[in-house]
mmCIF file with all atom_site columns, C-alpha atoms in Angstrom:
data_model
loop_
_atom_site.group_PDB
_atom_site.id
_atom_site.type_symbol
_atom_site.label_atom_id
_atom_site.label_alt_id
_atom_site.label_comp_id
_atom_site.label_asym_id
_atom_site.label_entity_id
_atom_site.label_seq_id
_atom_site.pdbx_PDB_ins_code
_atom_site.Cartn_x
_atom_site.Cartn_y
_atom_site.Cartn_z
_atom_site.occupancy
_atom_site.B_iso_or_equiv
_atom_site.pdbx_formal_charge
_atom_site.auth_seq_id
_atom_site.auth_comp_id
_atom_site.auth_asym_id
_atom_site.auth_atom_id
_atom_site.pdbx_PDB_model_num
ATOM 1   C CA . UNK D 1 1   ? 102.660 95.480  106.990 1.00 43.00 ? 1121 UNK D CA 1
ATOM 2   C CA . UNK D 1 2   ? 98.892  95.656  107.406 1.00 48.00 ? 1122 UNK D CA 1
ATOM 3   C CA . UNK D 1 3   ? 97.145  94.436  110.539 1.00 52.00 ? 1123 UNK D CA 1
ATOM 4   C CA . UNK D 1 4   ? 93.885  92.781  109.514 1.00 50.00 ? 1124 UNK D CA 1
ATOM 5   C CA . UNK D 1 5   ? 91.035  92.710  112.032 1.00 54.00 ? 1125 UNK D CA 1
ATOM 6   C CA . UNK D 1 6   ? 90.242  89.214  113.268 1.00 60.00 ? 1126 UNK D CA 1
ATOM 7   C CA . UNK D 1 7   ? 86.548  89.907  113.895 1.00 75.00 ? 1127 UNK D CA 1
ATOM 8   C CA . UNK D 1 8   ? 85.507  90.663  110.308 1.00 89.00 ? 1128 UNK D CA 1
ATOM 9   C CA . UNK D 1 9   ? 82.440  89.076  108.752 1.00 92.00 ? 1129 UNK D CA 1
ATOM 10  C CA . UNK D 1 10  ? 83.642  86.539  106.172 1.00 93.00 ? 1130 UNK D CA 1
ATOM 11  C CA . UNK D 1 11  ? 82.243  88.586  103.257 1.00 95.00 ? 1131 UNK D CA 1
ATOM 12  C CA . UNK D 1 12  ? 84.567  91.487  104.103 1.00 96.00 ? 1132 UNK D CA 1
ATOM 13  C CA . UNK D 1 13  ? 87.846  89.573  104.098 1.00 94.00 ? 1133 UNK D CA 1
ATOM 14  C CA . UNK D 1 14  ? 88.607  90.204  100.377 1.00 96.00 ? 1134 UNK D CA 1
ATOM 15  C CA . UNK D 1 15  ? 88.170  93.964  101.053 1.00 97.00 ? 1135 UNK D CA 1
ATOM 16  C CA . UNK D 1 16  ? 89.941  94.027  104.424 1.00 95.00 ? 1136 UNK D CA 1
ATOM 17  C CA . UNK D 1 17  ? 93.074  95.727  103.077 1.00 96.00 ? 1137 UNK D CA 1
ATOM 18  C CA . UNK D 1 18  ? 90.971  98.834  102.337 1.00 97.00 ? 1138 UNK D CA 1
ATOM 19  C CA . UNK D 1 19  ? 89.749  99.313  105.910 1.00 96.00 ? 1139 UNK D CA 1
ATOM 20  C CA . UNK D 1 20  ? 90.917  102.476 107.653 1.00 96.00 ? 1140 UNK D CA 1
ATOM 21  C CA . UNK D 1 21  ? 91.308  106.152 106.901 1.00 98.00 ? 1141 UNK D CA 1
ATOM 22  C CA . UNK D 1 22  ? 93.592  107.210 104.061 1.00 98.00 ? 1142 UNK D CA 1
ATOM 23  C CA . UNK D 1 23  ? 94.902  110.711 103.325 1.00 98.00 ? 1143 UNK D CA 1
ATOM 24  C CA . UNK D 1 24  ? 97.071  112.236 100.640 1.00 98.00 ? 1144 UNK D CA 1
ATOM 25  C CA . UNK D 1 25  ? 97.116  114.306 97.498  1.00 97.00 ? 1145 UNK D CA 1
ATOM 26  C CA . UNK D 1 26  ? 96.302  113.806 93.881  1.00 97.00 ? 1146 UNK D CA 1
ATOM 27  C CA . UNK D 1 27  ? 96.063  115.453 90.504  1.00 97.00 ? 1147 UNK D CA 1
ATOM 28  C CA . UNK D 1 28  ? 93.031  116.467 88.438  1.00 96.00 ? 1148 UNK D CA 1
ATOM 29  C CA . UNK D 1 29  ? 93.505  116.483 84.658  1.00 95.00 ? 1149 UNK D CA 1
ATOM 30  C CA . UNK D 1 30  ? 90.336  116.452 82.536  1.00 94.00 ? 1150 UNK D CA 1
ATOM 31  C CA . UNK D 1 31  ? 89.188  118.351 79.468  1.00 90.00 ? 1151 UNK D CA 1
ATOM 32  C CA . UNK D 1 32  ? 85.610  118.760 78.261  1.00 87.00 ? 1152 UNK D CA 1
ATOM 33  C CA . UNK D 1 33  ? 83.821  121.208 75.993  1.00 83.00 ? 1153 UNK D CA 1
ATOM 34  C CA . UNK D 1 34  ? 87.063  123.088 75.362  1.00 86.00 ? 1154 UNK D CA 1
ATOM 35  C CA . UNK D 1 35  ? 87.756  123.673 79.062  1.00 87.00 ? 1155 UNK D CA 1
ATOM 36  C CA . UNK D 1 36  ? 90.784  122.124 80.788  1.00 90.00 ? 1156 UNK D CA 1
ATOM 37  C CA . UNK D 1 37  ? 90.479  121.269 84.476  1.00 91.00 ? 1157 UNK D CA 1
ATOM 38  C CA . UNK D 1 38  ? 93.903  120.805 86.042  1.00 94.00 ? 1158 UNK D CA 1
ATOM 39  C CA . UNK D 1 39  ? 95.352  121.077 89.511  1.00 94.00 ? 1159 UNK D CA 1
ATOM 40  C CA . UNK D 1 40  ? 96.193  119.381 92.774  1.00 96.00 ? 1160 UNK D CA 1
ATOM 41  C CA . UNK D 1 41  ? 93.755  118.238 95.417  1.00 97.00 ? 1161 UNK D CA 1
ATOM 42  C CA . UNK D 1 42  ? 93.898  116.920 98.974  1.00 97.00 ? 1162 UNK D CA 1
ATOM 43  C CA . UNK D 1 43  ? 91.893  113.793 99.674  1.00 98.00 ? 1163 UNK D CA 1
ATOM 44  C CA . UNK D 1 44  ? 90.618  111.907 102.735 1.00 98.00 ? 1164 UNK D CA 1
ATOM 45  C CA . UNK D 1 45  ? 88.941  108.523 102.276 1.00 98.00 ? 1165 UNK D CA 1
ATOM 46  C CA . UNK D 1 46  ? 87.430  106.260 104.930 1.00 98.00 ? 1166 UNK D CA 1
ATOM 47  C CA . UNK D 1 47  ? 86.543  102.572 104.598 1.00 98.00 ? 1167 UNK D CA 1
ATOM 48  C CA . UNK D 1 48  ? 84.851  101.196 107.712 1.00 96.00 ? 1168 UNK D CA 1
ATOM 49  C CA . UNK D 1 49  ? 82.420  98.523  108.857 1.00 94.00 ? 1169 UNK D CA 1
ATOM 50  C CA . UNK D 1 50  ? 79.956  98.063  111.679 1.00 90.00 ? 1170 UNK D CA 1
ATOM 51  C CA . UNK D 1 51  ? 79.551  94.301  111.680 1.00 86.00 ? 1171 UNK D CA 1
ATOM 52  C CA . UNK D 1 52  ? 77.466  93.972  108.518 1.00 88.00 ? 1172 UNK D CA 1
ATOM 53  C CA . UNK D 1 53  ? 78.489  92.281  105.285 1.00 92.00 ? 1173 UNK D CA 1
ATOM 54  C CA . UNK D 1 54  ? 79.365  95.574  103.567 1.00 96.00 ? 1174 UNK D CA 1
ATOM 55  C CA . UNK D 1 55  ? 82.000  98.299  103.834 1.00 97.00 ? 1175 UNK D CA 1
ATOM 56  C CA . UNK D 1 56  ? 81.007  101.922 104.521 1.00 98.00 ? 1176 UNK D CA 1
ATOM 57  C CA . UNK D 1 57  ? 82.735  104.430 102.238 1.00 98.00 ? 1177 UNK D CA 1
ATOM 58  C CA . UNK D 1 58  ? 83.172  108.190 102.658 1.00 98.00 ? 1178 UNK D CA 1
ATOM 59  C CA . UNK D 1 59  ? 85.452  110.581 100.782 1.00 98.00 ? 1179 UNK D CA 1
ATOM 60  C CA . UNK D 1 60  ? 86.132  114.312 100.897 1.00 98.00 ? 1180 UNK D CA 1
ATOM 61  C CA . UNK D 1 61  ? 88.394  116.332 98.626  1.00 97.00 ? 1181 UNK D CA 1
ATOM 62  C CA . UNK D 1 62  ? 89.659  119.919 98.475  1.00 97.00 ? 1182 UNK D CA 1
ATOM 63  C CA . UNK D 1 63  ? 91.144  121.715 95.471  1.00 96.00 ? 1183 UNK D CA 1
ATOM 64  C CA . UNK D 1 64  ? 94.501  123.184 96.530  1.00 95.00 ? 1184 UNK D CA 1
ATOM 65  C CA . UNK D 1 65  ? 95.320  126.565 94.982  1.00 91.00 ? 1185 UNK D CA 1
ATOM 66  C CA . UNK D 1 66  ? 98.822  127.931 94.404  1.00 87.00 ? 1186 UNK D CA 1
ATOM 67  C CA . UNK D 1 67  ? 98.534  129.944 97.630  1.00 89.00 ? 1187 UNK D CA 1
ATOM 68  C CA . UNK D 1 68  ? 97.710  126.691 99.522  1.00 88.00 ? 1188 UNK D CA 1
ATOM 69  C CA . UNK D 1 69  ? 94.082  127.767 100.083 1.00 93.00 ? 1189 UNK D CA 1
ATOM 70  C CA . UNK D 1 70  ? 91.545  124.936 99.824  1.00 95.00 ? 1190 UNK D CA 1
ATOM 71  C CA . UNK D 1 71  ? 88.185  124.834 98.077  1.00 96.00 ? 1191 UNK D CA 1
ATOM 72  C CA . UNK D 1 72  ? 85.857  121.928 98.938  1.00 97.00 ? 1192 UNK D CA 1
ATOM 73  C CA . UNK D 1 73  ? 85.066  119.592 96.056  1.00 96.00 ? 1193 UNK D CA 1
ATOM 74  C CA . UNK D 1 74  ? 82.190  117.110 95.765  1.00 94.00 ? 1194 UNK D CA 1
ATOM 75  C CA . UNK D 1 75  ? 82.037  114.671 98.698  1.00 98.00 ? 1195 UNK D CA 1
ATOM 76  C CA . UNK D 1 76  ? 80.978  111.020 98.409  1.00 98.00 ? 1196 UNK D CA 1
ATOM 77  C CA . UNK D 1 77  ? 79.396  108.356 100.574 1.00 98.00 ? 1197 UNK D CA 1
ATOM 78  C CA . UNK D 1 78  ? 78.473  104.790 99.795  1.00 98.00 ? 1198 UNK D CA 1
ATOM 79  C CA . UNK D 1 79  ? 78.630  101.048 100.358 1.00 98.00 ? 1199 UNK D CA 1
ATOM 80  C CA . UNK D 1 80  ? 80.882  98.325  98.951  1.00 98.00 ? 1200 UNK D CA 1
ATOM 81  C CA . UNK D 1 81  ? 79.921  94.646  99.031  1.00 97.00 ? 1201 UNK D CA 1
ATOM 82  C CA . UNK D 1 82  ? 80.730  91.332  97.426  1.00 97.00 ? 1202 UNK D CA 1
ATOM 83  C CA . UNK D 1 83  ? 78.172  90.450  94.759  1.00 97.00 ? 1203 UNK D CA 1
ATOM 84  C CA . UNK D 1 84  ? 76.113  87.492  95.950  1.00 95.00 ? 1204 UNK D CA 1
ATOM 85  C CA . UNK D 1 85  ? 72.441  86.607  95.729  1.00 92.00 ? 1205 UNK D CA 1
ATOM 86  C CA . UNK D 1 86  ? 70.680  87.763  98.876  1.00 92.00 ? 1206 UNK D CA 1
ATOM 87  C CA . UNK D 1 87  ? 68.802  85.102  100.794 1.00 91.00 ? 1207 UNK D CA 1
ATOM 88  C CA . UNK D 1 88  ? 65.710  85.064  102.992 1.00 94.00 ? 1208 UNK D CA 1
ATOM 89  C CA . UNK D 1 89  ? 68.096  85.274  105.976 1.00 92.00 ? 1209 UNK D CA 1
ATOM 90  C CA . UNK D 1 90  ? 69.378  88.671  104.752 1.00 92.00 ? 1210 UNK D CA 1
ATOM 91  C CA . UNK D 1 91  ? 67.624  91.905  105.742 1.00 92.00 ? 1211 UNK D CA 1
ATOM 92  C CA . UNK D 1 92  ? 65.920  94.114  103.157 1.00 94.00 ? 1212 UNK D CA 1
ATOM 93  C CA . UNK D 1 93  ? 64.793  95.527  100.939 1.00 94.00 ? 1213 UNK D CA 1
ATOM 94  C CA . UNK D 1 94  ? 64.314  98.822  102.798 1.00 95.00 ? 1214 UNK D CA 1
ATOM 95  C CA . UNK D 1 95  ? 63.810  98.148  106.536 1.00 95.00 ? 1215 UNK D CA 1
ATOM 96  C CA . UNK D 1 96  ? 62.319  94.693  106.103 1.00 95.00 ? 1216 UNK D CA 1
ATOM 97  C CA . UNK D 1 97  ? 63.844  92.206  108.556 1.00 95.00 ? 1217 UNK D CA 1
ATOM 98  C CA . UNK D 1 98  ? 65.048  88.769  107.444 1.00 94.00 ? 1218 UNK D CA 1
ATOM 99  C CA . UNK D 1 99  ? 62.184  86.363  106.794 1.00 94.00 ? 1219 UNK D CA 1
ATOM 100 C CA . UNK D 1 100 ? 64.261  83.315  107.762 1.00 94.00 ? 1220 UNK D CA 1
ATOM 101 C CA . UNK D 1 101 ? 66.954  82.494  110.290 1.00 93.00 ? 1221 UNK D CA 1
ATOM 102 C CA . UNK D 1 102 ? 70.427  81.719  108.974 1.00 87.00 ? 1222 UNK D CA 1
ATOM 103 C CA . UNK D 1 103 ? 71.595  78.322  110.239 1.00 82.00 ? 1223 UNK D CA 1
ATOM 104 C CA . UNK D 1 104 ? 75.125  79.628  110.892 1.00 85.00 ? 1224 UNK D CA 1
ATOM 105 C CA . UNK D 1 105 ? 77.304  82.635  110.183 1.00 86.00 ? 1225 UNK D CA 1
ATOM 106 C CA . UNK D 1 106 ? 78.740  82.835  106.696 1.00 88.00 ? 1226 UNK D CA 1
ATOM 107 C CA . UNK D 1 107 ? 82.166  81.214  106.546 1.00 90.00 ? 1227 UNK D CA 1
ATOM 108 C CA . UNK D 1 108 ? 85.369  81.546  104.561 1.00 90.00 ? 1228 UNK D CA 1
ATOM 109 C CA . UNK D 1 109 ? 84.192  78.558  102.503 1.00 92.00 ? 1229 UNK D CA 1
ATOM 110 C CA . UNK D 1 110 ? 80.964  80.424  101.665 1.00 92.00 ? 1230 UNK D CA 1
ATOM 111 C CA . UNK D 1 111 ? 83.019  83.376  100.433 1.00 93.00 ? 1231 UNK D CA 1
ATOM 112 C CA . UNK D 1 112 ? 85.499  81.182  98.558  1.00 94.00 ? 1232 UNK D CA 1
ATOM 113 C CA . UNK D 1 113 ? 82.569  79.759  96.591  1.00 94.00 ? 1233 UNK D CA 1
ATOM 114 C CA . UNK D 1 114 ? 82.001  83.284  95.213  1.00 96.00 ? 1234 UNK D CA 1
ATOM 115 C CA . UNK D 1 115 ? 85.432  83.453  93.550  1.00 96.00 ? 1235 UNK D CA 1
ATOM 116 C CA . UNK D 1 116 ? 85.052  84.243  89.823  1.00 97.00 ? 1236 UNK D CA 1
ATOM 117 C CA . UNK D 1 117 ? 86.776  82.663  86.825  1.00 96.00 ? 1237 UNK D CA 1
ATOM 118 C CA . UNK D 1 118 ? 89.575  85.256  87.009  1.00 96.00 ? 1238 UNK D CA 1
ATOM 119 C CA . UNK D 1 119 ? 90.365  84.357  90.616  1.00 96.00 ? 1239 UNK D CA 1
ATOM 120 C CA . UNK D 1 120 ? 88.793  87.499  92.091  1.00 97.00 ? 1240 UNK D CA 1
ATOM 121 C CA . UNK D 1 121 ? 85.490  88.363  93.732  1.00 97.00 ? 1241 UNK D CA 1
ATOM 122 C CA . UNK D 1 122 ? 82.741  90.312  91.976  1.00 98.00 ? 1242 UNK D CA 1
ATOM 123 C CA . UNK D 1 123 ? 81.813  93.614  93.633  1.00 98.00 ? 1243 UNK D CA 1
ATOM 124 C CA . UNK D 1 124 ? 78.805  95.911  93.751  1.00 98.00 ? 1244 UNK D CA 1
ATOM 125 C CA . UNK D 1 125 ? 79.533  99.471  94.849  1.00 98.00 ? 1245 UNK D CA 1
ATOM 126 C CA . UNK D 1 126 ? 76.925  102.204 95.366  1.00 98.00 ? 1246 UNK D CA 1
ATOM 127 C CA . UNK D 1 127 ? 78.243  105.776 95.674  1.00 98.00 ? 1247 UNK D CA 1
ATOM 128 C CA . UNK D 1 128 ? 76.260  108.997 96.104  1.00 98.00 ? 1248 UNK D CA 1
ATOM 129 C CA . UNK D 1 129 ? 77.889  112.377 95.456  1.00 97.00 ? 1249 UNK D CA 1
ATOM 130 C CA . UNK D 1 130 ? 76.975  115.493 97.417  1.00 97.00 ? 1250 UNK D CA 1
ATOM 131 C CA . UNK D 1 131 ? 75.728  117.098 94.177  1.00 97.00 ? 1251 UNK D CA 1
ATOM 132 C CA . UNK D 1 132 ? 73.006  114.424 93.952  1.00 97.00 ? 1252 UNK D CA 1
ATOM 133 C CA . UNK D 1 133 ? 74.623  112.092 91.411  1.00 98.00 ? 1253 UNK D CA 1
ATOM 134 C CA . UNK D 1 134 ? 74.377  108.373 92.242  1.00 98.00 ? 1254 UNK D CA 1
ATOM 135 C CA . UNK D 1 135 ? 76.590  105.684 90.731  1.00 98.00 ? 1255 UNK D CA 1
ATOM 136 C CA . UNK D 1 136 ? 76.273  101.906 90.748  1.00 98.00 ? 1256 UNK D CA 1
ATOM 137 C CA . UNK D 1 137 ? 79.594  100.272 89.980  1.00 98.00 ? 1257 UNK D CA 1
ATOM 138 C CA . UNK D 1 138 ? 80.284  96.631  89.222  1.00 98.00 ? 1258 UNK D CA 1
ATOM 139 C CA . UNK D 1 139 ? 83.718  95.113  89.079  1.00 98.00 ? 1259 UNK D CA 1
ATOM 140 C CA . UNK D 1 140 ? 86.026  92.896  91.042  1.00 98.00 ? 1260 UNK D CA 1
ATOM 141 C CA . UNK D 1 141 ? 88.573  92.749  93.814  1.00 98.00 ? 1261 UNK D CA 1
ATOM 142 C CA . UNK D 1 142 ? 91.526  90.515  93.050  1.00 97.00 ? 1262 UNK D CA 1
ATOM 143 C CA . UNK D 1 143 ? 94.116  90.515  95.793  1.00 96.00 ? 1263 UNK D CA 1
ATOM 144 C CA . UNK D 1 144 ? 95.169  94.119  96.503  1.00 97.00 ? 1264 UNK D CA 1
ATOM 145 C CA . UNK D 1 145 ? 93.560  95.556  93.345  1.00 98.00 ? 1265 UNK D CA 1
ATOM 146 C CA . UNK D 1 146 ? 90.018  96.691  92.577  1.00 98.00 ? 1266 UNK D CA 1
ATOM 147 C CA . UNK D 1 147 ? 88.621  97.537  89.131  1.00 98.00 ? 1267 UNK D CA 1
ATOM 148 C CA . UNK D 1 148 ? 85.168  99.116  88.834  1.00 98.00 ? 1268 UNK D CA 1
ATOM 149 C CA . UNK D 1 149 ? 82.985  100.467 86.011  1.00 98.00 ? 1269 UNK D CA 1
ATOM 150 C CA . UNK D 1 150 ? 79.603  102.164 86.248  1.00 98.00 ? 1270 UNK D CA 1
ATOM 151 C CA . UNK D 1 151 ? 76.607  99.987  85.499  1.00 98.00 ? 1271 UNK D CA 1
ATOM 152 C CA . UNK D 1 152 ? 74.239  102.918 86.086  1.00 98.00 ? 1272 UNK D CA 1
ATOM 153 C CA . UNK D 1 153 ? 74.460  106.655 86.746  1.00 98.00 ? 1273 UNK D CA 1
ATOM 154 C CA . UNK D 1 154 ? 71.454  108.601 88.037  1.00 98.00 ? 1274 UNK D CA 1
ATOM 155 C CA . UNK D 1 155 ? 71.519  112.373 88.324  1.00 96.00 ? 1275 UNK D CA 1
ATOM 156 C CA . UNK D 1 156 ? 68.950  115.018 89.225  1.00 96.00 ? 1276 UNK D CA 1
ATOM 157 C CA . UNK D 1 157 ? 68.028  117.638 86.652  1.00 96.00 ? 1277 UNK D CA 1
ATOM 158 C CA . UNK D 1 158 ? 70.026  120.207 88.624  1.00 96.00 ? 1278 UNK D CA 1
ATOM 159 C CA . UNK D 1 159 ? 73.326  118.276 88.399  1.00 96.00 ? 1279 UNK D CA 1
ATOM 160 C CA . UNK D 1 160 ? 75.971  118.776 85.741  1.00 95.00 ? 1280 UNK D CA 1
ATOM 161 C CA . UNK D 1 161 ? 76.171  116.203 82.944  1.00 95.00 ? 1281 UNK D CA 1
ATOM 162 C CA . UNK D 1 162 ? 77.941  113.026 84.089  1.00 96.00 ? 1282 UNK D CA 1
ATOM 163 C CA . UNK D 1 163 ? 77.333  109.745 82.253  1.00 97.00 ? 1283 UNK D CA 1
ATOM 164 C CA . UNK D 1 164 ? 79.940  107.070 83.089  1.00 98.00 ? 1284 UNK D CA 1
ATOM 165 C CA . UNK D 1 165 ? 83.057  106.315 85.087  1.00 98.00 ? 1285 UNK D CA 1
ATOM 166 C CA . UNK D 1 166 ? 85.670  103.719 85.913  1.00 98.00 ? 1286 UNK D CA 1
ATOM 167 C CA . UNK D 1 167 ? 87.766  103.492 89.070  1.00 98.00 ? 1287 UNK D CA 1
ATOM 168 C CA . UNK D 1 168 ? 90.873  101.514 89.958  1.00 98.00 ? 1288 UNK D CA 1
ATOM 169 C CA . UNK D 1 169 ? 92.276  101.061 93.477  1.00 98.00 ? 1289 UNK D CA 1
ATOM 170 C CA . UNK D 1 170 ? 95.495  99.306  94.409  1.00 98.00 ? 1290 UNK D CA 1
ATOM 171 C CA . UNK D 1 171 ? 97.666  98.744  97.437  1.00 97.00 ? 1291 UNK D CA 1
ATOM 172 C CA . UNK D 1 172 ? 101.288 99.513  96.502  1.00 97.00 ? 1292 UNK D CA 1
ATOM 173 C CA . UNK D 1 173 ? 104.084 99.680  99.079  1.00 96.00 ? 1293 UNK D CA 1
ATOM 174 C CA . UNK D 1 174 ? 101.560 100.311 101.855 1.00 95.00 ? 1294 UNK D CA 1
ATOM 175 C CA . UNK D 1 175 ? 99.881  103.194 99.994  1.00 98.00 ? 1295 UNK D CA 1
ATOM 176 C CA . UNK D 1 176 ? 96.412  103.305 98.457  1.00 98.00 ? 1296 UNK D CA 1
ATOM 177 C CA . UNK D 1 177 ? 96.714  104.375 94.827  1.00 98.00 ? 1297 UNK D CA 1
ATOM 178 C CA . UNK D 1 178 ? 93.603  105.115 92.809  1.00 98.00 ? 1298 UNK D CA 1
ATOM 179 C CA . UNK D 1 179 ? 92.606  106.455 89.413  1.00 98.00 ? 1299 UNK D CA 1
ATOM 180 C CA . UNK D 1 180 ? 89.192  107.708 88.335  1.00 98.00 ? 1300 UNK D CA 1
ATOM 181 C CA . UNK D 1 181 ? 88.143  108.120 84.684  1.00 98.00 ? 1301 UNK D CA 1
ATOM 182 C CA . UNK D 1 182 ? 84.897  109.930 83.872  1.00 97.00 ? 1302 UNK D CA 1
ATOM 183 C CA . UNK D 1 183 ? 82.636  110.921 80.996  1.00 97.00 ? 1303 UNK D CA 1
ATOM 184 C CA . UNK D 1 184 ? 81.252  114.333 81.971  1.00 96.00 ? 1304 UNK D CA 1
ATOM 185 C CA . UNK D 1 185 ? 80.227  117.719 80.579  1.00 94.00 ? 1305 UNK D CA 1
ATOM 186 C CA . UNK D 1 186 ? 79.861  116.214 77.125  1.00 91.00 ? 1306 UNK D CA 1
ATOM 187 C CA . UNK D 1 187 ? 83.348  114.706 77.150  1.00 89.00 ? 1307 UNK D CA 1
ATOM 188 C CA . UNK D 1 188 ? 84.324  111.117 76.357  1.00 90.00 ? 1308 UNK D CA 1
ATOM 189 C CA . UNK D 1 189 ? 85.380  108.673 79.054  1.00 95.00 ? 1309 UNK D CA 1
ATOM 190 C CA . UNK D 1 190 ? 88.909  109.703 79.921  1.00 94.00 ? 1310 UNK D CA 1
ATOM 191 C CA . UNK D 1 191 ? 91.429  110.241 82.666  1.00 95.00 ? 1311 UNK D CA 1
ATOM 192 C CA . UNK D 1 192 ? 90.086  112.577 85.339  1.00 95.00 ? 1312 UNK D CA 1
ATOM 193 C CA . UNK D 1 193 ? 91.952  112.221 88.646  1.00 97.00 ? 1313 UNK D CA 1
ATOM 194 C CA . UNK D 1 194 ? 94.444  110.035 90.475  1.00 98.00 ? 1314 UNK D CA 1
ATOM 195 C CA . UNK D 1 195 ? 95.931  110.062 93.963  1.00 98.00 ? 1315 UNK D CA 1
ATOM 196 C CA . UNK D 1 196 ? 98.369  108.397 96.327  1.00 98.00 ? 1316 UNK D CA 1
ATOM 197 C CA . UNK D 1 197 ? 97.098  108.070 99.892  1.00 98.00 ? 1317 UNK D CA 1
ATOM 198 C CA . UNK D 1 198 ? 98.781  106.965 103.106 1.00 98.00 ? 1318 UNK D CA 1
ATOM 199 C CA . UNK D 1 199 ? 97.020  105.268 105.990 1.00 96.00 ? 1319 UNK D CA 1
ATOM 200 C CA . UNK D 1 200 ? 96.127  107.936 108.562 1.00 95.00 ? 1320 UNK D CA 1
ATOM 201 C CA . UNK D 1 201 ? 94.106  105.812 111.031 1.00 82.00 ? 1321 UNK D CA 1
#
């Protein structure tokens, strides 16, 4: 059973099942340029909000060696939001304030109007990795499942080669399950990591 907050902005309701801190373990299994990367990792993911129409995302992972020692892996931070045209009553870009006053708060009917032909809601997700790589994902949330694919990947010259990714998240028996496929280090898009996380907070 999940307790959903009653004070959420309407735009966050389709993502409300993600909110909280999730912890668990997963498996890395990826091969590129003749090198196999395999092993177990510990993972902590946080989905939170501060009253805006987006969800804050943060994730940290640690490679777990056979002796139980942990090595930090790349961390992530970002923002998840329903895809909708921004209006004059929305802030931005940058620090620009709204140039018009919204007549009323967005409602459940406003959000329902965003439902796509498949019965879900289109998403835009921006994630920045601690190694400087930035990803823009597009996809959809449909009930307790999210499917995302990169629309753009930007990386600094100092970062390792990383060109595309897909992610899938699902709520199964009260656990957050996810899978992440990547195209990196010259390899094709393929299975990279998956995890099963339990709600910690």
